[in-house]
PDB file of C-alpha atoms and ligand atoms in Angstrom:
ATOM      1  CA  MET B   1     -47.860  89.632 187.404  1.00  0.00           C
ATOM      2  CA  LYS B   2     -47.063  86.106 186.282  1.00  0.00           C
ATOM      3  CA  SER B   3     -48.830  85.222 183.086  1.00  0.00           C
ATOM      4  CA  ILE B   4     -49.631  81.507 182.828  1.00  0.00           C
ATOM      5  CA  THR B   5     -49.930  79.522 179.596  1.00  0.00           C
ATOM      6  CA  ALA B   6     -51.840  76.222 179.482  1.00  0.00           C
ATOM      7  CA  VAL B   7     -52.145  73.645 176.703  1.00  0.00           C
ATOM      8  CA  CYS B   8     -55.115  71.519 175.807  1.00  0.00           C
ATOM      9  CA  PRO B   9     -53.677  68.583 173.791  1.00  0.00           C
ATOM     10  CA  GLY B  10     -55.580  65.930 172.009  1.00  0.00           C
ATOM     11  CA  SER B  11     -56.300  64.182 168.736  1.00  0.00           C
ATOM     12  CA  PHE B  12     -59.493  66.251 168.047  1.00  0.00           C
ATOM     13  CA  ASP B  13     -60.400  63.687 165.393  1.00  0.00           C
ATOM     14  CA  PRO B  14     -62.792  65.532 165.099  1.00  0.00           C
ATOM     15  CA  ILE B  15     -63.325  68.352 167.817  1.00  0.00           C
ATOM     16  CA  THR B  16     -66.649  67.843 169.741  1.00  0.00           C
ATOM     17  CA  PHE B  17     -68.697  69.850 172.183  1.00  0.00           C
ATOM     18  CA  GLY B  18     -66.865  67.837 174.975  1.00  0.00           C
ATOM     19  CA  HIS B  19     -63.537  69.330 173.831  1.00  0.00           C
ATOM     20  CA  ILE B  20     -64.981  72.753 173.341  1.00  0.00           C
ATOM     21  CA  ASP B  21     -66.404  72.765 176.860  1.00  0.00           C
ATOM     22  CA  ILE B  22     -62.962  71.972 178.345  1.00  0.00           C
ATOM     23  CA  ILE B  23     -61.249  74.540 176.188  1.00  0.00           C
ATOM     24  CA  LYS B  24     -63.727  77.242 177.175  1.00  0.00           C
ATOM     25  CA  ARG B  25     -63.221  76.442 180.865  1.00  0.00           C
ATOM     26  CA  ALA B  26     -59.396  76.538 180.402  1.00  0.00           C
ATOM     27  CA  SER B  27     -59.644  79.865 178.659  1.00  0.00           C
ATOM     28  CA  SER B  28     -61.464  81.392 181.646  1.00  0.00           C
ATOM     29  CA  MET B  29     -58.699  80.194 183.989  1.00  0.00           C
ATOM     30  CA  PHE B  30     -55.425  81.043 182.168  1.00  0.00           C
ATOM     31  CA  ASP B  31     -53.864  83.944 180.329  1.00  0.00           C
ATOM     32  CA  LYS B  32     -53.191  81.945 177.269  1.00  0.00           C
ATOM     33  CA  VAL B  33     -54.419  78.471 176.144  1.00  0.00           C
ATOM     34  CA  ILE B  34     -52.742  76.605 173.267  1.00  0.00           C
ATOM     35  CA  VAL B  35     -55.007  73.978 171.706  1.00  0.00           C
ATOM     36  CA  VAL B  36     -52.558  71.531 170.240  1.00  0.00           C
ATOM     37  CA  VAL B  37     -53.340  68.657 167.829  1.00  0.00           C
ATOM     38  CA  MET B  38     -50.861  65.934 168.698  1.00  0.00           C
ATOM     39  CA  LYS B  39     -49.782  63.663 165.850  1.00  0.00           C
ATOM     40  CA  ASN B  40     -49.914  60.385 167.633  1.00  0.00           C
ATOM     41  CA  ALA B  41     -48.238  57.563 165.711  1.00  0.00           C
ATOM     42  CA  ASP B  42     -50.285  54.998 167.754  1.00  0.00           C
ATOM     43  CA  LYS B  43     -53.653  56.390 166.749  1.00  0.00           C
ATOM     44  CA  VAL B  44     -55.012  55.958 163.252  1.00  0.00           C
ATOM     45  CA  SER B  45     -56.845  59.178 162.467  1.00  0.00           C
ATOM     46  CA  THR B  46     -59.778  59.761 160.137  1.00  0.00           C
ATOM     47  CA  PHE B  47     -59.103  63.510 159.428  1.00  0.00           C
ATOM     48  CA  THR B  48     -55.817  64.903 158.328  1.00  0.00           C
ATOM     49  CA  VAL B  49     -53.919  67.301 160.836  1.00  0.00           C
ATOM     50  CA  GLU B  50     -54.800  70.222 158.556  1.00  0.00           C
ATOM     51  CA  GLU B  51     -58.568  69.327 158.536  1.00  0.00           C
ATOM     52  CA  ARG B  52     -58.482  68.980 162.295  1.00  0.00           C
ATOM     53  CA  LEU B  53     -56.817  72.346 162.785  1.00  0.00           C
ATOM     54  CA  ASP B  54     -59.293  73.884 160.360  1.00  0.00           C
ATOM     55  CA  MET B  55     -62.355  72.381 162.184  1.00  0.00           C
ATOM     56  CA  ILE B  56     -60.878  73.647 165.556  1.00  0.00           C
ATOM     57  CA  ARG B  57     -60.333  77.162 164.070  1.00  0.00           C
ATOM     58  CA  LYS B  58     -63.964  77.312 162.947  1.00  0.00           C
ATOM     59  CA  SER B  59     -65.335  75.854 166.128  1.00  0.00           C
ATOM     60  CA  ILE B  60     -63.601  78.067 168.694  1.00  0.00           C
ATOM     61  CA  SER B  61     -63.203  81.344 166.963  1.00  0.00           C
ATOM     62  CA  ASP B  62     -65.304  83.045 169.662  1.00  0.00           C
ATOM     63  CA  ILE B  63     -63.244  81.880 172.619  1.00  0.00           C
ATOM     64  CA  PRO B  64     -60.691  84.467 173.817  1.00  0.00           C
ATOM     65  CA  ASN B  65     -56.902  83.812 174.728  1.00  0.00           C
ATOM     66  CA  ILE B  66     -56.610  80.868 172.343  1.00  0.00           C
ATOM     67  CA  GLU B  67     -53.883  79.834 170.035  1.00  0.00           C
ATOM     68  CA  ILE B  68     -54.138  76.701 167.860  1.00  0.00           C
ATOM     69  CA  ASP B  69     -51.136  74.561 166.862  1.00  0.00           C
ATOM     70  CA  SER B  70     -49.957  70.978 166.002  1.00  0.00           C
ATOM     71  CA  TYR B  71     -47.041  69.058 167.173  1.00  0.00           C
ATOM     72  CA  ASN B  72     -45.243  65.872 166.082  1.00  0.00           C
ATOM     73  CA  GLY B  73     -43.371  64.861 169.244  1.00  0.00           C
ATOM     74  CA  LEU B  74     -43.551  64.631 173.031  1.00  0.00           C
ATOM     75  CA  LEU B  75     -45.978  66.824 174.868  1.00  0.00           C
ATOM     76  CA  ALA B  76     -43.361  67.336 177.546  1.00  0.00           C
ATOM     77  CA  ASP B  77     -41.061  68.945 174.964  1.00  0.00           C
ATOM     78  CA  TYR B  78     -43.884  70.991 173.537  1.00  0.00           C
ATOM     79  CA  THR B  79     -44.641  72.415 176.970  1.00  0.00           C
ATOM     80  CA  LYS B  80     -40.922  73.258 177.506  1.00  0.00           C
ATOM     81  CA  ILE B  81     -40.611  74.972 174.122  1.00  0.00           C
ATOM     82  CA  HIS B  82     -43.677  77.096 174.781  1.00  0.00           C
ATOM     83  CA  ASN B  83     -43.093  77.646 178.504  1.00  0.00           C
ATOM     84  CA  ALA B  84     -46.501  76.179 179.358  1.00  0.00           C
ATOM     85  CA  ARG B  85     -47.020  75.591 183.048  1.00  0.00           C
ATOM     86  CA  VAL B  86     -50.269  73.595 182.789  1.00  0.00           C
ATOM     87  CA  ILE B  87     -51.641  70.719 180.741  1.00  0.00           C
ATOM     88  CA  VAL B  88     -55.395  70.709 180.944  1.00  0.00           C
ATOM     89  CA  LYS B  89     -57.242  67.410 180.305  1.00  0.00           C
ATOM     90  CA  GLY B  90     -60.808  66.404 180.547  1.00  0.00           C
ATOM     91  CA  LEU B  91     -61.885  63.373 182.510  1.00  0.00           C
ATOM     92  CA  ARG B  92     -65.043  61.644 181.421  1.00  0.00           C
ATOM     93  CA  ALA B  93     -65.215  58.377 183.393  1.00  0.00           C
ATOM     94  CA  VAL B  94     -63.164  56.068 185.507  1.00  0.00           C
ATOM     95  CA  SER B  95     -62.104  54.458 182.198  1.00  0.00           C
ATOM     96  CA  ASP B  96     -60.117  57.591 181.233  1.00  0.00           C
ATOM     97  CA  PHE B  97     -58.399  57.752 184.660  1.00  0.00           C
ATOM     98  CA  GLU B  98     -55.711  55.094 184.428  1.00  0.00           C
ATOM     99  CA  TYR B  99     -54.345  56.108 181.122  1.00  0.00           C
ATOM    100  CA  GLU B 100     -54.422  59.862 181.992  1.00  0.00           C
ATOM    101  CA  PHE B 101     -52.849  59.218 185.359  1.00  0.00           C
ATOM    102  CA  GLN B 102     -49.957  57.312 183.678  1.00  0.00           C
ATOM    103  CA  MET B 103     -49.528  60.156 181.077  1.00  0.00           C
ATOM    104  CA  ALA B 104     -49.603  62.866 183.789  1.00  0.00           C
ATOM    105  CA  LEU B 105     -46.828  61.081 185.851  1.00  0.00           C
ATOM    106  CA  THR B 106     -44.800  60.604 182.766  1.00  0.00           C
ATOM    107  CA  ASN B 107     -45.049  64.167 181.592  1.00  0.00           C
ATOM    108  CA  LYS B 108     -44.182  65.345 185.160  1.00  0.00           C
ATOM    109  CA  LYS B 109     -41.024  63.099 185.002  1.00  0.00           C
ATOM    110  CA  LEU B 110     -40.060  64.488 181.658  1.00  0.00           C
ATOM    111  CA  ASN B 111     -40.786  68.093 182.494  1.00  0.00           C
ATOM    112  CA  GLN B 112     -40.860  69.049 186.192  1.00  0.00           C
ATOM    113  CA  ASN B 113     -42.115  72.564 185.525  1.00  0.00           C
ATOM    114  CA  THR B 114     -45.511  71.532 184.145  1.00  0.00           C
ATOM    115  CA  GLU B 115     -48.576  70.426 186.142  1.00  0.00           C
ATOM    116  CA  THR B 116     -51.420  68.337 184.650  1.00  0.00           C
ATOM    117  CA  LEU B 117     -54.832  69.703 185.634  1.00  0.00           C
ATOM    118  CA  PHE B 118     -57.881  67.407 185.238  1.00  0.00           C
ATOM    119  CA  LEU B 119     -61.293  69.041 184.663  1.00  0.00           C
ATOM    120  CA  THR B 120     -64.351  66.859 185.215  1.00  0.00           C
ATOM    121  CA  THR B 121     -66.536  66.603 182.125  1.00  0.00           C
ATOM    122  CA  SER B 122     -69.769  68.488 182.158  1.00  0.00           C
ATOM    123  CA  ALA B 123     -72.516  65.876 182.740  1.00  0.00           C
ATOM    124  CA  GLU B 124     -74.100  66.278 179.290  1.00  0.00           C
ATOM    125  CA  TYR B 125     -70.834  65.345 177.602  1.00  0.00           C
ATOM    126  CA  MET B 126     -69.860  62.450 179.667  1.00  0.00           C
ATOM    127  CA  TYR B 127     -70.553  59.868 177.072  1.00  0.00           C
ATOM    128  CA  LEU B 128     -69.217  61.987 174.108  1.00  0.00           C
ATOM    129  CA  SER B 129     -66.052  61.000 172.218  1.00  0.00           C
ATOM    130  CA  SER B 130     -64.722  61.641 168.744  1.00  0.00           C
ATOM    131  CA  SER B 131     -65.006  57.943 167.950  1.00  0.00           C
ATOM    132  CA  MET B 132     -68.648  57.915 169.006  1.00  0.00           C
ATOM    133  CA  VAL B 133     -69.191  60.792 166.706  1.00  0.00           C
ATOM    134  CA  LYS B 134     -67.586  59.052 163.831  1.00  0.00           C
ATOM    135  CA  LEU B 135     -69.489  55.865 164.491  1.00  0.00           C
ATOM    136  CA  ILE B 136     -72.911  57.527 164.535  1.00  0.00           C
ATOM    137  CA  GLY B 137     -72.051  59.834 161.620  1.00  0.00           C
ATOM    138  CA  SER B 138     -70.800  57.062 159.367  1.00  0.00           C
ATOM    139  CA  MET B 139     -73.971  55.037 159.968  1.00  0.00           C
ATOM    140  CA  GLY B 140     -76.224  57.830 158.972  1.00  0.00           C
ATOM    141  CA  GLY B 141     -77.099  58.990 162.534  1.00  0.00           C
ATOM    142  CA  ASP B 142     -77.667  62.625 163.615  1.00  0.00           C
ATOM    143  CA  ILE B 143     -74.487  64.202 165.052  1.00  0.00           C
ATOM    144  CA  ARG B 144     -75.813  67.786 165.478  1.00  0.00           C
ATOM    145  CA  ASP B 145     -76.020  67.401 169.212  1.00  0.00           C
ATOM    146  CA  PHE B 146     -72.183  66.608 169.362  1.00  0.00           C
ATOM    147  CA  VAL B 147     -70.368  68.876 166.983  1.00  0.00           C
ATOM    148  CA  PRO B 148     -70.763  72.610 165.954  1.00  0.00           C
ATOM    149  CA  GLU B 149     -73.059  73.383 162.980  1.00  0.00           C
ATOM    150  CA  CYS B 150     -70.159  75.068 161.110  1.00  0.00           C
ATOM    151  CA  ILE B 151     -68.218  71.714 160.789  1.00  0.00           C
ATOM    152  CA  HIS B 152     -71.164  69.277 160.605  1.00  0.00           C
ATOM    153  CA  ASP B 153     -71.477  68.980 156.812  1.00  0.00           C
ATOM    154  CA  PHE B 154     -67.763  68.640 156.397  1.00  0.00           C
ATOM    155  CA  ILE B 155     -67.599  65.810 158.898  1.00  0.00           C
ATOM    156  CA  ILE B 156     -70.541  64.008 157.322  1.00  0.00           C
ATOM    157  CA  SER B 157     -69.158  64.223 153.782  1.00  0.00           C
ATOM    158  CA  ARG B 158     -65.721  63.002 154.896  1.00  0.00           C
ATOM    159  CA  LEU B 159     -67.211  60.131 156.845  1.00  0.00           C
ATOM    160  CA  ASN B 160     -69.075  59.196 153.804  1.00  0.00           C
ATOM    161  CA  GLY B 161     -65.935  58.815 151.752  1.00  0.00           C
ATOM    162  CA  LYS B 162     -65.766  62.257 150.169  1.00  0.00           C
ATOM    163  CA  GLY B 163     -62.828  64.679 150.319  1.00  0.00           C
ATOM    164  CA  SER B 164     -59.154  64.029 151.050  1.00  0.00           C
ATOM    165  CA  LYS B 165     -57.773  60.738 152.300  1.00  0.00           C
TER     166      LYS B 165
HETATM  167  P1  ADP W 201     -60.913  61.335 172.316  1.00  0.00           P
HETATM  168  O1  ADP W 201     -60.636  60.633 173.648  1.00  0.00           O
HETATM  169  O2  ADP W 201     -62.358  61.696 172.177  1.00  0.00           O
HETATM  170  O3  ADP W 201     -60.262  60.850 171.118  1.00  0.00           O
HETATM  171  P2  ADP W 201     -58.833  63.345 172.481  1.00  0.00           P
HETATM  172  O4  ADP W 201     -57.720  62.397 172.364  1.00  0.00           O
HETATM  173  O5  ADP W 201     -58.916  64.409 171.338  1.00  0.00           O
HETATM  174  O6  ADP W 201     -60.275  62.717 172.585  1.00  0.00           O
HETATM  175  O7  ADP W 201     -58.831  64.106 173.824  1.00  0.00           O
HETATM  176  C1  ADP W 201     -58.323  65.316 174.165  1.00  0.00           C
HETATM  177  C2  ADP W 201     -58.741  65.699 175.504  1.00  0.00           C
HETATM  178  O8  ADP W 201     -60.139  66.047 175.575  1.00  0.00           O
HETATM  179  C3  ADP W 201     -58.570  64.576 176.650  1.00  0.00           C
HETATM  180  O9  ADP W 201     -58.140  65.165 177.814  1.00  0.00           O
HETATM  181  C4  ADP W 201     -59.990  64.051 176.754  1.00  0.00           C
HETATM  182  O10 ADP W 201     -60.179  63.496 177.988  1.00  0.00           O
HETATM  183  C5  ADP W 201     -60.771  65.328 176.561  1.00  0.00           C
HETATM  184  N1  ADP W 201     -62.141  65.040 176.211  1.00  0.00           N
HETATM  185  C6  ADP W 201     -62.577  64.417 174.990  1.00  0.00           C
HETATM  186  N2  ADP W 201     -63.966  64.409 175.047  1.00  0.00           N
HETATM  187  C7  ADP W 201     -64.392  64.946 176.250  1.00  0.00           C
HETATM  188  C8  ADP W 201     -65.608  65.051 176.820  1.00  0.00           C
HETATM  189  N3  ADP W 201     -66.727  64.614 176.197  1.00  0.00           N
HETATM  190  N4  ADP W 201     -65.684  65.620 178.134  1.00  0.00           N
HETATM  191  C9  ADP W 201     -64.517  65.949 178.700  1.00  0.00           C
HETATM  192  N5  ADP W 201     -63.235  65.897 178.161  1.00  0.00           N
HETATM  193  C10 ADP W 201     -63.181  65.333 176.932  1.00  0.00           C
END
């Protein structure tokens, strides 16, 4: 039987319940799911790649068939190297669509063997993004509904200027 590997790429700066929902659903569909932190030169990140990987490890240790990785390069190359057939992305709103559509077509052009699969966000996470978590957390708001308890204190202390960077 053919074993299918999927990747869930993103910045995960930091991982939220929205990401976790997409990762869980991907894990139930594919034999192996690689969650990959993409080092995007365009995006200024708050957390280091190591910190993001560590938060992901802590947050999804209970989900089966998962590997966690980071990559500094093109997603199309990553999928080739790892023989991944599917890129799983979450779609929140129409605002995500144009960018994601362009990325999907570009990735297809660069690697014909990979398909992009869009999963509709779960309704309760429709508004949720890493930047919203950072905004609320840095202004003293409660982010417990948005991120797992095991990484909550770390996020808050980093947003308030403690730790590395
Ligand atoms: P963000 O846009 O929050 O910075 P990332 O770049 O880390 O997120 O996104 C990685 C993937 O996770 C993307 O496919 C994005 O659409 C998806 N995603 C992020 N937040 C949610 C959410 N609340 N619901 C569904 N998908 C999400």
